[in-house]
Short mmCIF file of C-alpha atoms in Angstrom, two decimals:
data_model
loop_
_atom_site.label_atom_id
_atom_site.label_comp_id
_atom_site.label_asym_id
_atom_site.label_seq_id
_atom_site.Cartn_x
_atom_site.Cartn_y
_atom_site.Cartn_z
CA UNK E 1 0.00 0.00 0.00
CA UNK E 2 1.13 2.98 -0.95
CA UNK E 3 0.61 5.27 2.18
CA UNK E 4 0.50 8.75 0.44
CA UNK E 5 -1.47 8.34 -2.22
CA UNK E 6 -3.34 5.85 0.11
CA UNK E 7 -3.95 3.33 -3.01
CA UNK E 8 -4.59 -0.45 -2.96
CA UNK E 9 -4.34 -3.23 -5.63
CA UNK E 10 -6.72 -5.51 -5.18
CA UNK E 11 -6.05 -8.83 -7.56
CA UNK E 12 -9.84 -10.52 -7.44
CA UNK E 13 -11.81 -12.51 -10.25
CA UNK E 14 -15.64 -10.83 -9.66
CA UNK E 15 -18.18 -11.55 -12.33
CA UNK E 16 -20.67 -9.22 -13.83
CA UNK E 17 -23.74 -11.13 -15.28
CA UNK E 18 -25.71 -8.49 -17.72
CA UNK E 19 -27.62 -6.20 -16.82
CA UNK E 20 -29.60 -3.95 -19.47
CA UNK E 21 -29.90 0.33 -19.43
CA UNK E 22 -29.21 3.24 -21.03
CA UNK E 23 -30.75 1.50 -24.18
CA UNK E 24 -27.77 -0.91 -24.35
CA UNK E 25 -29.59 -3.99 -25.35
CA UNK E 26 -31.04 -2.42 -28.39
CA UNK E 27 -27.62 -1.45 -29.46
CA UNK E 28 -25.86 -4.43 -28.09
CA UNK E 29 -26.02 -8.15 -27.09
CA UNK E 30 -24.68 -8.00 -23.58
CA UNK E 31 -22.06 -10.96 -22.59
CA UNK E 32 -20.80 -11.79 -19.00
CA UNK E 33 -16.60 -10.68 -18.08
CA UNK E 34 -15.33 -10.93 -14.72
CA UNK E 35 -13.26 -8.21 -12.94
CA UNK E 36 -9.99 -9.55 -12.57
CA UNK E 37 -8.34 -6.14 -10.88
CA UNK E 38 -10.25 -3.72 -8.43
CA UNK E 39 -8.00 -0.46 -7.75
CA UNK E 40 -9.13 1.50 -4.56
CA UNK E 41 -8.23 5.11 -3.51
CA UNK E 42 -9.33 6.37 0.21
CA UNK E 43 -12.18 3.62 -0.16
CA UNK E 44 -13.12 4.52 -3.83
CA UNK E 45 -12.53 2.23 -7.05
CA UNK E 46 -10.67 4.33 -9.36
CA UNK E 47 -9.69 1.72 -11.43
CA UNK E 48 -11.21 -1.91 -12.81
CA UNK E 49 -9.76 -4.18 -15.07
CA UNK E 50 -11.64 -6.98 -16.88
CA UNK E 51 -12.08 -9.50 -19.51
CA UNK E 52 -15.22 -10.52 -21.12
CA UNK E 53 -16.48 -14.59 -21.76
CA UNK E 54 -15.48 -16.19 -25.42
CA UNK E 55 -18.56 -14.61 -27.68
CA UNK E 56 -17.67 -16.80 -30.41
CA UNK E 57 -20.98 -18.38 -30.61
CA UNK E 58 -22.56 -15.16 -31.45
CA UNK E 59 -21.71 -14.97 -34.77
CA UNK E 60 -19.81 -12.17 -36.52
CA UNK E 61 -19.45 -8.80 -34.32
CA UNK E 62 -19.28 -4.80 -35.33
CA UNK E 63 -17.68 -3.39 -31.94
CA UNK E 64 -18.02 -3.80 -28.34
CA UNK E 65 -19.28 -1.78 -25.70
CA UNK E 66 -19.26 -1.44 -21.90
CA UNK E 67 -21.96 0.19 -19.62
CA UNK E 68 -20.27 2.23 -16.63
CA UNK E 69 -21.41 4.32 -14.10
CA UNK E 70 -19.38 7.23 -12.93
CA UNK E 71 -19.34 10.47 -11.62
CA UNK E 72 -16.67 11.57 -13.63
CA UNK E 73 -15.80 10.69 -17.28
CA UNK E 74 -13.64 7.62 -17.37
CA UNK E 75 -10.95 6.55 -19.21
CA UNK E 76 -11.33 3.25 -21.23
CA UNK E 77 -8.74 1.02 -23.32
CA UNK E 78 -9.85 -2.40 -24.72
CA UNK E 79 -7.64 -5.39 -26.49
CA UNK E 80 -9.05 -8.16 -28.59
CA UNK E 81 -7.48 -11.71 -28.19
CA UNK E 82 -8.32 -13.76 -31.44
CA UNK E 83 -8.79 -17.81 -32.07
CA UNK E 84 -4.68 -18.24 -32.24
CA UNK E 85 -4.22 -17.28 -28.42
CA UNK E 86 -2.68 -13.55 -29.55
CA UNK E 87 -3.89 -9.88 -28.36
CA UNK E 88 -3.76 -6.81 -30.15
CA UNK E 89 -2.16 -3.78 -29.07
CA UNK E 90 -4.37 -1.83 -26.19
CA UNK E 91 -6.83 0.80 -27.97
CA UNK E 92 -8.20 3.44 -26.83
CA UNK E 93 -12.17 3.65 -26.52
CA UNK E 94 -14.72 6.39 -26.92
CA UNK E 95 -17.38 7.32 -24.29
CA UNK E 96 -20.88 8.56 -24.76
CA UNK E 97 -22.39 10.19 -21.70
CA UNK E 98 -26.46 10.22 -21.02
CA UNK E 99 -27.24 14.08 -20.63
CA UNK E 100 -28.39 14.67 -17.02
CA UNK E 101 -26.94 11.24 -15.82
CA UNK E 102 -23.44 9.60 -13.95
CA UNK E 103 -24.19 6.51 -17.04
CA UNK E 104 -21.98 6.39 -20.00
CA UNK E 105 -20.79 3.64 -22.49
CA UNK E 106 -17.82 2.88 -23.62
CA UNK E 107 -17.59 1.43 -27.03
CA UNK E 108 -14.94 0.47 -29.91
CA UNK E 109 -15.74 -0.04 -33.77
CA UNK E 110 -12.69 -1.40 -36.01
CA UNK E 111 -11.81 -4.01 -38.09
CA UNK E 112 -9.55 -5.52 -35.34
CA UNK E 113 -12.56 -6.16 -33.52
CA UNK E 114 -14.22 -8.56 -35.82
CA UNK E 115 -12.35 -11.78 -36.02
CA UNK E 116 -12.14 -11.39 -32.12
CA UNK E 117 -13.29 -13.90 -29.70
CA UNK E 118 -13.01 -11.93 -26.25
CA UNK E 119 -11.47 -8.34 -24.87
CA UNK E 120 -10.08 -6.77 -21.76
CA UNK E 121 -10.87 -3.82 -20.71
CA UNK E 122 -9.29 -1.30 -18.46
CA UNK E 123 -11.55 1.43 -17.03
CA UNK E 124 -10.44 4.11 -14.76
CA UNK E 125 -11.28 7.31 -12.92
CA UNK E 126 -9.10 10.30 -11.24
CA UNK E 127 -11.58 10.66 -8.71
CA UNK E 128 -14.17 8.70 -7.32
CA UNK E 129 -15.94 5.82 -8.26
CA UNK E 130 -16.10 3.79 -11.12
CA UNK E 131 -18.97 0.57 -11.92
CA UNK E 132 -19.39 -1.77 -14.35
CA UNK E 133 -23.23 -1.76 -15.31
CA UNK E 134 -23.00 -4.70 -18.40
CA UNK E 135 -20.60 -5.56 -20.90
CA UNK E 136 -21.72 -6.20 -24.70
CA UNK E 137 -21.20 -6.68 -28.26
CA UNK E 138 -22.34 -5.11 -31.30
CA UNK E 139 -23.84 -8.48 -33.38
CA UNK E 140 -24.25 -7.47 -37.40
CA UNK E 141 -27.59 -7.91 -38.27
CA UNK E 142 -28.65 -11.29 -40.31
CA UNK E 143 -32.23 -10.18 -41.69
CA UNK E 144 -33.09 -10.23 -44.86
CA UNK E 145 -34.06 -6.98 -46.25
CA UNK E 146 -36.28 -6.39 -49.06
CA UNK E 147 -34.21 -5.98 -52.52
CA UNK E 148 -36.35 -3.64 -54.16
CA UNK E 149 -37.54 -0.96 -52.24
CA UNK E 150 -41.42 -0.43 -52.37
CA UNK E 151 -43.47 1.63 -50.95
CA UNK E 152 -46.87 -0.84 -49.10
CA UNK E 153 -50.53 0.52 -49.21
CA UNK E 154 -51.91 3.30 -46.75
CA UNK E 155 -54.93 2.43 -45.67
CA UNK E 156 -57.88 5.46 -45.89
CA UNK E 157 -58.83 6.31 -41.78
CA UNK E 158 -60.45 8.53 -39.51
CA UNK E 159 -58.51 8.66 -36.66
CA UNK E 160 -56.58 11.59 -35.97
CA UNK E 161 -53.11 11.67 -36.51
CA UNK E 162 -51.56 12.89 -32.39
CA UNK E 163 -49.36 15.91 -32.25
CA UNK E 164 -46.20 14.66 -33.39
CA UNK E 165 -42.68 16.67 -32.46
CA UNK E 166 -40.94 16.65 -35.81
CA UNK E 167 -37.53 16.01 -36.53
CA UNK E 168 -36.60 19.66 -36.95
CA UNK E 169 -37.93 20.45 -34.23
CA UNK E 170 -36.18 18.31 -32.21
CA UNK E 171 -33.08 19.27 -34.29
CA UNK E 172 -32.50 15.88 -35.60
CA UNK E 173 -29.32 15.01 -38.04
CA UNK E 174 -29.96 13.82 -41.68
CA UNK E 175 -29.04 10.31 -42.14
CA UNK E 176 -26.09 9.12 -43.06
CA UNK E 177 -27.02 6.80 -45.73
CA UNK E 178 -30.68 5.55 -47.61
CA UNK E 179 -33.40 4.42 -45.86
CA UNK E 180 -35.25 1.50 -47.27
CA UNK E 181 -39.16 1.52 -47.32
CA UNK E 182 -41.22 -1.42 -45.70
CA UNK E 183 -42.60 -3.73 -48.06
CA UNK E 184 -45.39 -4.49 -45.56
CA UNK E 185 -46.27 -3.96 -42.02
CA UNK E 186 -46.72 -6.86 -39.61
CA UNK E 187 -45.25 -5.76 -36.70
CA UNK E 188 -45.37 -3.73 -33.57
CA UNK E 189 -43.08 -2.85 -30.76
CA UNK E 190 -42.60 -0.82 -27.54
CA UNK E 191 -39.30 -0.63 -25.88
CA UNK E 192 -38.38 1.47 -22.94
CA UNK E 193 -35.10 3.91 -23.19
CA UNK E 194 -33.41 2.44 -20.05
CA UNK E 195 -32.71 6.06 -19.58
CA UNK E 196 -32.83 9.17 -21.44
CA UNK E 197 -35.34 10.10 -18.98
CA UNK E 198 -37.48 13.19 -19.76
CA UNK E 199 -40.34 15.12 -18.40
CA UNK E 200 -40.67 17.82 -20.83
CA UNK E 201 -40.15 19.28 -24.46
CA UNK E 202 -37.06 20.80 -23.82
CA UNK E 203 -35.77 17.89 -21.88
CA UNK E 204 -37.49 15.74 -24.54
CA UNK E 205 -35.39 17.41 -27.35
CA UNK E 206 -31.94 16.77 -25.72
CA UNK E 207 -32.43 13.35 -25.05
CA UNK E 208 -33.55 12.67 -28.76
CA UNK E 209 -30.57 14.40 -30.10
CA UNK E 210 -28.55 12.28 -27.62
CA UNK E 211 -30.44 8.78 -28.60
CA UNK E 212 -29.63 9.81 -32.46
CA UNK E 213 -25.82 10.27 -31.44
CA UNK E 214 -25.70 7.25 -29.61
CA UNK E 215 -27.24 5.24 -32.83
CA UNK E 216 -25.81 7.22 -35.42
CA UNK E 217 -22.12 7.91 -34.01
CA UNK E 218 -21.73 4.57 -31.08
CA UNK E 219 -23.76 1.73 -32.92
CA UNK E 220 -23.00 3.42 -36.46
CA UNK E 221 -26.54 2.82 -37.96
CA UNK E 222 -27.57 5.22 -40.85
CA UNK E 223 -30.47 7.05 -37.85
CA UNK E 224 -32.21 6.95 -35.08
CA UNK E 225 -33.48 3.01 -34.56
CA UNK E 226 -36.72 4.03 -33.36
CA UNK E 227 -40.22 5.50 -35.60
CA UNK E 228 -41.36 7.58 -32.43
CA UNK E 229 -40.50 8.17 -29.27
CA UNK E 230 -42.64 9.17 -26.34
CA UNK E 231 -41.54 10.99 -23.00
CA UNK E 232 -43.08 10.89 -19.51
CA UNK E 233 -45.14 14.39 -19.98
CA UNK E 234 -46.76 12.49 -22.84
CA UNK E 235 -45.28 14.30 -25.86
CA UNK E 236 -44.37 11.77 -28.92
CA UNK E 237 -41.18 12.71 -30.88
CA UNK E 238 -41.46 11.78 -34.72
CA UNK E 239 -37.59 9.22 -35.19
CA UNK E 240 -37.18 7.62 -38.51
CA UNK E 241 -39.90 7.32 -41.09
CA UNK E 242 -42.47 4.88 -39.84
CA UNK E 243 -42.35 3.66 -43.40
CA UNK E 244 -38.90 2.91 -43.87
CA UNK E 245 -36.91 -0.11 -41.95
CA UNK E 246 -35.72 1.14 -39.02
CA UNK E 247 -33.37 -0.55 -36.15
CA UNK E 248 -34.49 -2.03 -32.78
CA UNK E 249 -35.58 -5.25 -32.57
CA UNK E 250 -32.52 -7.15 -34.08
CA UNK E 251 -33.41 -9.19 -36.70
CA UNK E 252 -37.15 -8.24 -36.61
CA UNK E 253 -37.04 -5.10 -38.10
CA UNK E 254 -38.85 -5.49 -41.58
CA UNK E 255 -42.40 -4.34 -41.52
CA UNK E 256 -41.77 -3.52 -37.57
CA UNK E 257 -42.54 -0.03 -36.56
CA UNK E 258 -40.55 0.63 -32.92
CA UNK E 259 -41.95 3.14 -30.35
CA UNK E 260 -39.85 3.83 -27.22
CA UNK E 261 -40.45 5.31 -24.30
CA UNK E 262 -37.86 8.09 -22.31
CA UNK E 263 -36.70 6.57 -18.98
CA UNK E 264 -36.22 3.42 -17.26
CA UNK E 265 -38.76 1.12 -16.34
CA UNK E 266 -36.97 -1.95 -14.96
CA UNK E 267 -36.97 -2.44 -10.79
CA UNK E 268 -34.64 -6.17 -10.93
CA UNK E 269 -31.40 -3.42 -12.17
CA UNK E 270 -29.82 -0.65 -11.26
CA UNK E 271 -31.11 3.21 -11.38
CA UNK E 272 -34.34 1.97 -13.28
CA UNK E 273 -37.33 2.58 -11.20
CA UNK E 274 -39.76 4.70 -13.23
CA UNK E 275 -43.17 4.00 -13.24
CA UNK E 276 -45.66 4.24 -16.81
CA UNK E 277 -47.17 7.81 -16.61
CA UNK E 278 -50.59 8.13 -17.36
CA UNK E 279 -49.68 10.91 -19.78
CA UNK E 280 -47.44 8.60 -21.82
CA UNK E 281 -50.35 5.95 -21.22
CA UNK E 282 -52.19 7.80 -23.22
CA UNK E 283 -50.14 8.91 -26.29
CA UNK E 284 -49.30 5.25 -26.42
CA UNK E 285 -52.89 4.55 -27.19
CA UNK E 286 -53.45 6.97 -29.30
CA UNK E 287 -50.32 6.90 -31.59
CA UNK E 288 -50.71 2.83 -31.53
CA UNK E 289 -54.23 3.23 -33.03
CA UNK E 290 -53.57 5.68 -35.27
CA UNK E 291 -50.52 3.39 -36.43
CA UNK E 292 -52.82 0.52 -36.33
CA UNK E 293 -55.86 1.89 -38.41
CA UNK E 294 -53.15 3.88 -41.04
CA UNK E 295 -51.10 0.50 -41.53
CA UNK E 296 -53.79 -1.73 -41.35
CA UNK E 297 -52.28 -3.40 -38.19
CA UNK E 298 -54.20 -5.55 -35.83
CA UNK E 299 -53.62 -4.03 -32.51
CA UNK E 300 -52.95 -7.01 -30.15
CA UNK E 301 -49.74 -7.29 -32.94
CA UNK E 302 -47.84 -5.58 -30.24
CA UNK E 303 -45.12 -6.91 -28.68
CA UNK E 304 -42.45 -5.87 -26.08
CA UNK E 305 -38.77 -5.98 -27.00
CA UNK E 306 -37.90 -8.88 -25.01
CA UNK E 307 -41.06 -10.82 -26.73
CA UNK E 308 -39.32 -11.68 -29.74
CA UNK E 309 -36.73 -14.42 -30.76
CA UNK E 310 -32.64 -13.58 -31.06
CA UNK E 311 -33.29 -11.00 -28.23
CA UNK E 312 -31.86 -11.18 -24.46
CA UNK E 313 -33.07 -8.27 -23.24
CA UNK E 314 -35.19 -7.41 -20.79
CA UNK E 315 -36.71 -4.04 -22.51
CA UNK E 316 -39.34 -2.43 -22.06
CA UNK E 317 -38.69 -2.85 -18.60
CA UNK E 318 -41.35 -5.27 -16.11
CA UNK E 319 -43.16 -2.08 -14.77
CA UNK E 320 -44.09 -1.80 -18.15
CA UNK E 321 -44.50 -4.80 -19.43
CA UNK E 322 -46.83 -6.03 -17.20
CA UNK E 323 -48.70 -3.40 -18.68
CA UNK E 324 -49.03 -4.61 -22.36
CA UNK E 325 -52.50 -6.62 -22.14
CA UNK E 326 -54.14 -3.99 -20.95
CA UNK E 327 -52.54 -1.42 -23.27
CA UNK E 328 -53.47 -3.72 -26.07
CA UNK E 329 -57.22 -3.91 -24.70
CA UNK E 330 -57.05 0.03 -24.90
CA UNK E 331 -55.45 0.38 -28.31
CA UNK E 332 -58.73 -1.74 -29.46
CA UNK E 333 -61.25 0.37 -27.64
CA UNK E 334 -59.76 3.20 -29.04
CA UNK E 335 -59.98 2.22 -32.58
CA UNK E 336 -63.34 0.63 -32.01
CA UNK E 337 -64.75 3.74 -30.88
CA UNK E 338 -63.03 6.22 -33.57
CA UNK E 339 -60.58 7.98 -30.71
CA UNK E 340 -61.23 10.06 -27.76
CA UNK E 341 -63.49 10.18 -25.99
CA UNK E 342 -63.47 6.23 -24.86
CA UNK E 343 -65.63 6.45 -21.54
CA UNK E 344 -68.44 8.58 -19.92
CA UNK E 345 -67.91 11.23 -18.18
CA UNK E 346 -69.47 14.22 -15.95
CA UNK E 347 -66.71 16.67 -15.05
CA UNK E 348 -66.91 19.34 -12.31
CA UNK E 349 -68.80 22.45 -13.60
CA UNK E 350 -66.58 25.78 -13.52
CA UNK E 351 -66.56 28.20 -12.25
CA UNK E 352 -67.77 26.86 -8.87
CA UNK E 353 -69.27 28.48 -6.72
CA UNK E 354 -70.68 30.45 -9.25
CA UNK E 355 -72.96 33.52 -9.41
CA UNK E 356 -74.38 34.28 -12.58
CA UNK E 357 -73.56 31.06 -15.12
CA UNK E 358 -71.44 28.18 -14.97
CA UNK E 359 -70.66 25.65 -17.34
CA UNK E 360 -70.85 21.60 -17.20
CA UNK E 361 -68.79 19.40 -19.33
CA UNK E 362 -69.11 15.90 -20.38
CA UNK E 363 -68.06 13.26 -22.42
CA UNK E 364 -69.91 10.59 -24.42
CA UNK E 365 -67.72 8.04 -26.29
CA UNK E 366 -70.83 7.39 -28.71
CA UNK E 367 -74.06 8.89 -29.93
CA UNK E 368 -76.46 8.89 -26.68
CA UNK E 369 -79.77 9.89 -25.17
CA UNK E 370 -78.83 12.38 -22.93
CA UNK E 371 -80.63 13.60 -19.21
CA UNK E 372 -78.72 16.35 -17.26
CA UNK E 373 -80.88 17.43 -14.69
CA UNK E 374 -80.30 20.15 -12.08
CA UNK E 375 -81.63 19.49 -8.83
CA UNK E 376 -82.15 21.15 -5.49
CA UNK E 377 -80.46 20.00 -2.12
CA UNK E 378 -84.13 17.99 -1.60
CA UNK E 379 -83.99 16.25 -4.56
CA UNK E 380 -86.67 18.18 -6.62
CA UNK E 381 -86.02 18.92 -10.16
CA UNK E 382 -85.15 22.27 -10.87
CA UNK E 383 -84.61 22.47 -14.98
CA UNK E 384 -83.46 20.15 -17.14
CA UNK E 385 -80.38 21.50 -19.39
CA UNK E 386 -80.20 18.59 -21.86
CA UNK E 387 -82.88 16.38 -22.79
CA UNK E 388 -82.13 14.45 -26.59
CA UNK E 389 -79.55 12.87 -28.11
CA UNK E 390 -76.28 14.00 -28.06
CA UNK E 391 -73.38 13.37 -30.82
CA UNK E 392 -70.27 11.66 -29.85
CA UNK E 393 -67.43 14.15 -28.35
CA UNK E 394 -66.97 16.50 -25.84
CA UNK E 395 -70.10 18.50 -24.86
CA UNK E 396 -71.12 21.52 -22.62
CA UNK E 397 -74.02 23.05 -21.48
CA UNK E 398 -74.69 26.62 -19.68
CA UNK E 399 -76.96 26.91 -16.88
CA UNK E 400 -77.79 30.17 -15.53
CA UNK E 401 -79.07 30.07 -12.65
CA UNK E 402 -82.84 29.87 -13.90
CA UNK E 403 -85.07 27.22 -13.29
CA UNK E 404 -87.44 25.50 -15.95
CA UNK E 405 -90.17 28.83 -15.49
CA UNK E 406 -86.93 31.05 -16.33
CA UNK E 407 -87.00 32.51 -12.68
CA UNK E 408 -84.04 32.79 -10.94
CA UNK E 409 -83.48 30.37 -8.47
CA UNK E 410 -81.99 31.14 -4.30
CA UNK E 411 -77.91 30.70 -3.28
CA UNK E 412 -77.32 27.64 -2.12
CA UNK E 413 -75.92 23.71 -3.19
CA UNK E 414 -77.55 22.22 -5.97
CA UNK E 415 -76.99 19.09 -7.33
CA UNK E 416 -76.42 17.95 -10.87
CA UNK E 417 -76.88 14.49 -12.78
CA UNK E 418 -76.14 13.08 -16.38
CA UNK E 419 -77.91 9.94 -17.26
CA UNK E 420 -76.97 8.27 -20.91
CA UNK E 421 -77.47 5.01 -21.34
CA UNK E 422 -76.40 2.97 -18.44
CA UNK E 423 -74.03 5.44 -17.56
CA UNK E 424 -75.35 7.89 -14.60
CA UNK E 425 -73.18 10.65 -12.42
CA UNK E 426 -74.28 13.22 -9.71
CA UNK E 427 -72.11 16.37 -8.59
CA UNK E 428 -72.82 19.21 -6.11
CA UNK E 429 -72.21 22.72 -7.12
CA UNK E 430 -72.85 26.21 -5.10
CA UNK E 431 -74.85 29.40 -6.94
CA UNK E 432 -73.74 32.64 -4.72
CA UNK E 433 -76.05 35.59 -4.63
#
């Protein structure tokens, strides 16, 4: 030990199994490696030095990456040993860092990479510490793609296309090479960001430009893998074309449009305890069924990342997840009922208390028969506001005060009720004199 600088070598074999985050398994197939060194400084690893498992049964690799946590930027040098027992010369790695997070990867592209089996990797801080979160490789992608490039059918609709942030707006980078189009559309597919977590617009837009850099410049795809991405305040961000091929379910990508959702939605790992919003709930539902009804998908398509073959992963996270059925049952609703809104409603009139008018809103998800009756505190009708049927939407009526001779009525609580259909509601309200 080296009592000044108060530094310790620790010689241990410590294995990391995978973990996912930071969207690392849709960029790469994470492997096991074992720490072999552990370098502490006054109680903090500064320094870790490992060496992956033999990936040779994974088929031909682009690059490698490594998923670290630290509060400062580390530095990272890999070498590749090959089939013949050699090692290449140490190189130097690039990191990425995840605006407004201590998570970064550490990744490698090359031809010296390719004919690899395994690497070692040396990771290492100034100051304090340093964490391996998973280990990876970048596998090339066997699908087929389509030779020529066609452009499939879009089905007539009615639904209503949501508010979509486009990719100027977010200040997106051109591709670097062609798209190609879809020759059909069979698939759906949510997958959570691990990360990236936003809860606005301007949050929303850094994170996307971060998410392109990290596909574009890290995994070296031509864009963005994703057709849309959704944050937690709800807002949907327009990625790639949803009619060309994009890149996020490996090997499933033809006729697969991807949506992802900002954050991390995973308990089981590390820094990844976000819950579904109800905001994001609902653009899910409504972007799925407008994809649904445009591409002539069948909703309960819809699959989570970790649903399909080829793919350890285990994106979009359980607290979402768990979540798909139901989502699924929603999508359907949606469509069945030609968008919002999907359920009855009698909202809380404003202003209240009132003096002179007030307004009552409500909700029908169909064309209904519709009694809204005002009522005094004992129960005896005092007008009724609507009385026929109603269109599908969201309505409003006016009362002012007046009851059904057109005389103004005393101060005091009165009560209000919707009947259409099965579907019944009371609320109180005040008039103030």
């Amino acid at each position: 030990m080296n009592k000044k600088l108060g530094v310790i070598f620790v010689y241990l074999i410590f294995i990391i199994f995978p973990q996912s985050g930071f969207c690392f398994s849709d960029i790469a197939q994470k492997i096991s490696s074992q720490i072999v060194s552990r370098v502490l400084r006054t109680g903090q690893v500064i320094q870790l030095i490992g060496i992956t498992e033999d990936y040779t049964n994974m088929g031909n690799i682009e690059g490698v990456a490594i998923h670290l946590y630290s509060e400062n930027i580390p530095d990272v040098s890999l070498r590749f040993q090959y089939d013949n027992g050699n090692w290449s010369e140490w190189q130097n790695a690039q990191v990425f860092s995840e605006p407004f997070s201590y998570r970064s990867i550490a990744w490698f592209r090359g031809e010296i990479v390719k004919s690899s089996i395994r690497y070692e990797y040396n990771t290492s801080v100034q100051k304090g510490n340093i964490e391996i979160l998973s280990v990876g490789v970048f596998p090339e992608d066997n699908e087929e793609y389509p030779i020529v490039s066609v452009i499939p059918q879009i089905t007539p609709h009615d639904l209503q296309k949501p508010h979509i942030i486009t990719r100027e707006e977010w200040g997106a980078q051109p591709p670097t090479h062609g798209y190609t189009n879809h020759p059909y559309f069979t698939k759906l597919s949510l997958h959570h960001a691990a990360g990236f977590s936003a809860s606005n617009i301007e949050e929303g837009k850094i994170q996307m430009r971060a998410i392109q850099d990290l596909h574009q410049i890290v995994r070296g795809w031509s864009d963005i893998g994703y057709h849309f991405v959704v944050d937690r305040a709800g807002n949907i961000y327009q990625g790639r074309p949803e009619t060309v091929i994009g890149a996020h379910v490996l090997n499933h990508n033809t006729g697969n449009i991807g949506v992802s959702i900002l954050g991390c939605y995973h308990p089981p790992e590390l820094y990844c305890n976000d819950q579904l919003t109800q905001a994001s709930r609902d653009s899910l539902v409504k972007l799925y069924a407008w994809i649904s009804e445009t591409y002539d998908y069948y909703p309960y398509t819809l699959l989570g990342h970790r649903d399909y073959p080829d793919n350890d992963t285990s994106c979009p996270g359980n607290n979402i997840w768990s979540l798909l059925y139901s989502i699924r049952d929603e999508i359907n609703i949606y469509m069945e009922l030609g968008g919002p809104p999907l359920y009855y409603t009698l909202s809380q009139n404003y202003p209240n208390p009132f003096n002179l008018h007030t307004t009552i809103l409500y909700d029908l998800p169909k064309e209904s028969l519709v009694h809204l009756t005002i009522f005094d505190i004992q129960g005896r009708v005092v007008i009724k506001v609507v009385d026929q049927i109603m269109n599908k939407g969201i309505q409003t009526v006016v009362w002012d005060g007046k009851n059904i001779e057109n005389t103004e009525v005393s101060a005091g609580v009165y009560l209000y009720q919707i009947q259409a259909g099965e579907f019944v509601q009371t609320r109180k309200m005040v008039l103030l004199k």
